[in-house]
Coordinates of C-alpha atoms in Angstrom, one line a residue:
M13 CA 11.5 -13.9 2.4
A14 CA 11.1 -16.9 0.8
K15 CA 9.4 -19.3 -0.8
V16 CA 9.7 -23.4 0.6
S17 CA 7.9 -26.1 -0.9
V18 CA 6.5 -27.8 2.5
G19 CA 5.7 -32.4 1.4
L20 CA 6.0 -32.2 -1.9
R21 CA 7.3 -30.0 -4.8
G22 CA 4.8 -27.3 -6.7
W23 CA 3.3 -25.1 -4.1
R24 CA 5.0 -22.6 -2.2
F25 CA 4.1 -20.9 0.5
E26 CA 5.8 -17.6 2.0
E27 CA 7.7 -18.8 5.2
A28 CA 7.0 -15.8 7.0
E29 CA 3.5 -16.9 6.5
I30 CA 3.0 -20.4 7.9
F31 CA 6.6 -20.4 10.6
D32 CA 6.4 -18.7 13.7
E33 CA 9.4 -16.8 14.7
D34 CA 11.6 -20.1 16.2
G35 CA 10.6 -21.9 12.9
E36 CA 7.3 -24.3 14.2
F37 CA 4.2 -24.4 12.2
K38 CA 2.1 -21.5 12.5
P39 CA -1.5 -22.7 14.2
L40 CA -3.8 -23.1 11.1
D41 CA -6.4 -20.3 12.0
E42 CA -2.9 -18.1 12.3
I43 CA -2.5 -18.9 8.8
P44 CA -4.3 -17.6 6.0
D45 CA -6.7 -19.7 4.0
D46 CA -5.7 -20.5 0.9
A47 CA -1.8 -21.7 2.6
S48 CA -4.0 -23.0 5.1
E49 CA -6.3 -25.3 2.4
R50 CA -2.8 -25.9 1.0
L51 CA -1.5 -27.4 3.5
V52 CA -3.9 -29.5 5.2
R53 CA -4.7 -31.1 1.5
L54 CA -0.8 -31.6 1.6
L55 CA -0.9 -33.7 4.2
A56 CA -4.1 -35.9 2.1
L57 CA -1.1 -36.1 -0.9
V58 CA 1.6 -37.1 0.7
E59 CA 1.6 -40.7 0.6
E60 CA -0.1 -40.5 -2.8
P61 CA 0.7 -43.0 -5.5
C62 CA 1.8 -40.5 -9.3
D63 CA -1.4 -40.3 -11.1
A64 CA 0.6 -41.2 -14.3
C65 CA 2.2 -44.4 -13.4
Y66 CA -1.6 -44.7 -11.7
L67 CA -2.6 -44.5 -15.4
V68 CA -0.4 -46.7 -16.4
H69 CA 0.0 -49.7 -13.9
G70 CA -4.5 -49.3 -11.9
E71 CA -5.5 -50.0 -8.4
A72 CA -4.6 -53.7 -9.7
D73 CA -0.2 -53.0 -10.3
I74 CA -0.3 -50.4 -7.7
S75 CA 3.2 -51.4 -5.9
N76 CA 4.1 -50.7 -9.5
C77 CA 3.2 -47.2 -8.8
R78 CA 6.0 -44.3 -8.0
P79 CA 5.1 -42.4 -5.4
A80 CA 4.4 -38.5 -5.9
E81 CA 6.8 -36.1 -5.3
I82 CA 5.5 -33.0 -7.2
V83 CA 1.9 -31.3 -7.2
Y84 CA 0.5 -29.2 -9.9
G85 CA -3.1 -27.4 -9.4
E86 CA -5.7 -26.3 -7.6
P87 CA -6.4 -28.5 -4.1
G88 CA -9.5 -31.1 -4.9
A89 CA -8.0 -30.7 -8.8
E90 CA -4.4 -31.5 -8.3
V91 CA -1.9 -33.2 -10.4
L92 CA 0.6 -35.4 -8.3
L93 CA 3.8 -36.5 -10.5
C94 CA 7.1 -38.6 -9.4
G95 CA 10.7 -36.8 -11.5
V96 CA 9.7 -39.2 -14.0
H97 CA 6.4 -37.9 -15.2
E98 CA 7.1 -34.4 -14.3
P99 CA 8.4 -34.2 -17.8
D100 CA 5.2 -35.4 -19.6
F101 CA 3.4 -32.6 -17.8
L102 CA 5.6 -29.6 -18.3
Y103 CA 5.3 -30.7 -22.1
W104 CA 1.7 -30.9 -21.7
F105 CA 1.5 -27.4 -19.8
R106 CA 4.0 -25.4 -22.2
E107 CA 3.2 -27.4 -25.5
A108 CA -0.3 -29.0 -25.6
G109 CA -2.2 -26.8 -24.3
G110 CA -2.3 -27.3 -20.6
S111 CA -1.4 -23.6 -20.0
D112 CA -4.9 -23.2 -20.7
L113 CA -6.5 -24.3 -18.5
K114 CA -3.9 -23.0 -15.3
G115 CA -5.9 -22.3 -12.3
T116 CA -9.1 -24.0 -13.1
E117 CA -10.6 -27.5 -11.9
E118 CA -10.2 -29.0 -15.5
L119 CA -6.1 -28.8 -15.3
Q120 CA -6.1 -31.8 -13.2
D121 CA -8.9 -34.4 -15.7
A122 CA -7.4 -32.2 -19.0
F123 CA -4.3 -34.3 -18.0
H124 CA -5.7 -37.4 -17.2
E125 CA -7.0 -37.8 -20.9
W126 CA -4.1 -35.8 -22.6
F127 CA -1.3 -39.1 -20.9
A128 CA -4.3 -41.5 -21.1
D129 CA -4.9 -41.2 -24.6
G130 CA -0.9 -41.9 -24.8
N131 CA 0.5 -38.7 -25.1
R132 CA 4.6 -38.1 -23.5
A133 CA 6.7 -35.5 -23.8
P134 CA 9.4 -36.2 -26.3
D135 CA 12.4 -37.8 -25.4
D136 CA 14.7 -35.4 -24.9
Y137 CA 12.1 -32.9 -23.6
G138 CA 13.6 -31.1 -20.5
G139 CA 11.9 -30.9 -17.2
L140 CA 11.9 -28.5 -14.2
E141 CA 15.3 -28.4 -12.3
H142 CA 14.2 -27.9 -8.5
V143 CA 17.3 -26.7 -6.0
E144 CA 16.3 -27.6 -2.7
T145 CA 17.9 -26.1 -0.2
A146 CA 18.8 -26.9 3.0
P147 CA 15.5 -29.8 3.3
E148 CA 16.4 -31.0 6.8
E149 CA 15.6 -27.2 8.3
L150 CA 12.4 -27.3 7.4
P151 CA 10.5 -28.7 10.7
E152 CA 7.8 -31.9 10.0
P153 CA 4.7 -30.8 9.1
P154 CA 2.1 -31.6 11.6
S155 CA 0.0 -35.0 11.6
P156 CA -3.3 -35.6 10.5
Q157 CA -4.4 -36.0 13.5
E158 CA -2.4 -33.7 14.4
I159 CA -4.5 -30.9 11.9
Q160 CA -7.6 -32.5 13.1
D161 CA -6.8 -31.9 16.5
R162 CA -6.6 -27.9 15.7
L163 CA -9.3 -27.7 13.3
D164 CA -11.7 -29.3 16.5
A165 CA -10.4 -26.8 18.8
Q166 CA -10.9 -24.2 16.1
R167 CA -14.5 -24.9 15.9
E168 CA -15.4 -25.4 19.4
E169 CA -14.0 -22.1 20.3
H170 CA -16.5 -20.5 18.0
R171 CA -19.2 -22.3 19.2
I172 CA -22.4 -20.8 20.4
D173 CA -24.1 -22.2 22.1
I174 CA -28.0 -21.5 21.6
K175 CA -29.2 -22.4 25.1
E176 CA -26.8 -20.3 26.8
L177 CA -27.8 -17.9 25.3
A178 CA -32.0 -18.2 25.2
S179 CA -31.1 -18.7 28.9
D180 CA -28.8 -15.4 29.8
A181 CA -31.9 -13.9 27.1
S182 CA -34.6 -14.5 29.5
A183 CA -32.5 -13.5 33.5
E184 CA -31.9 -10.1 31.6
E185 CA -35.7 -9.8 30.9

């Protein structure tokens, strides 16, 4: 089965892990922990600006930031990038020691510091060619509210009522 990106390019998921036989998203409790953590995190990231644009423009001029298209790194310590700034990240990662931080929480801060110090990829540095095959065939990811409702329902299913257990134990004695 193929790997797919959802919402932003970068994090890739095994189709069979996140989609059911009908091509719809599986319930979160049926998705492996790592994949469900990334899916839930993506919901918070898809509307965010590119980190590099934000470092250039800041909060005061956030309207000039491009939306993120790509995510690299680990949930909670990810780097969000637009297509214009992806070559900067790739250069930093491949040529300036960033790959030493792969899989660590330090990756995000280290790239931000490198970029904020004025470092950039050379003008002729090639990026990464992303191949999108039939993105229109992917179902819409659940909304943040739907994800929250699913999580609440799962918690409710696993909730233990101590008072009920105590009264059941008393009744058995």
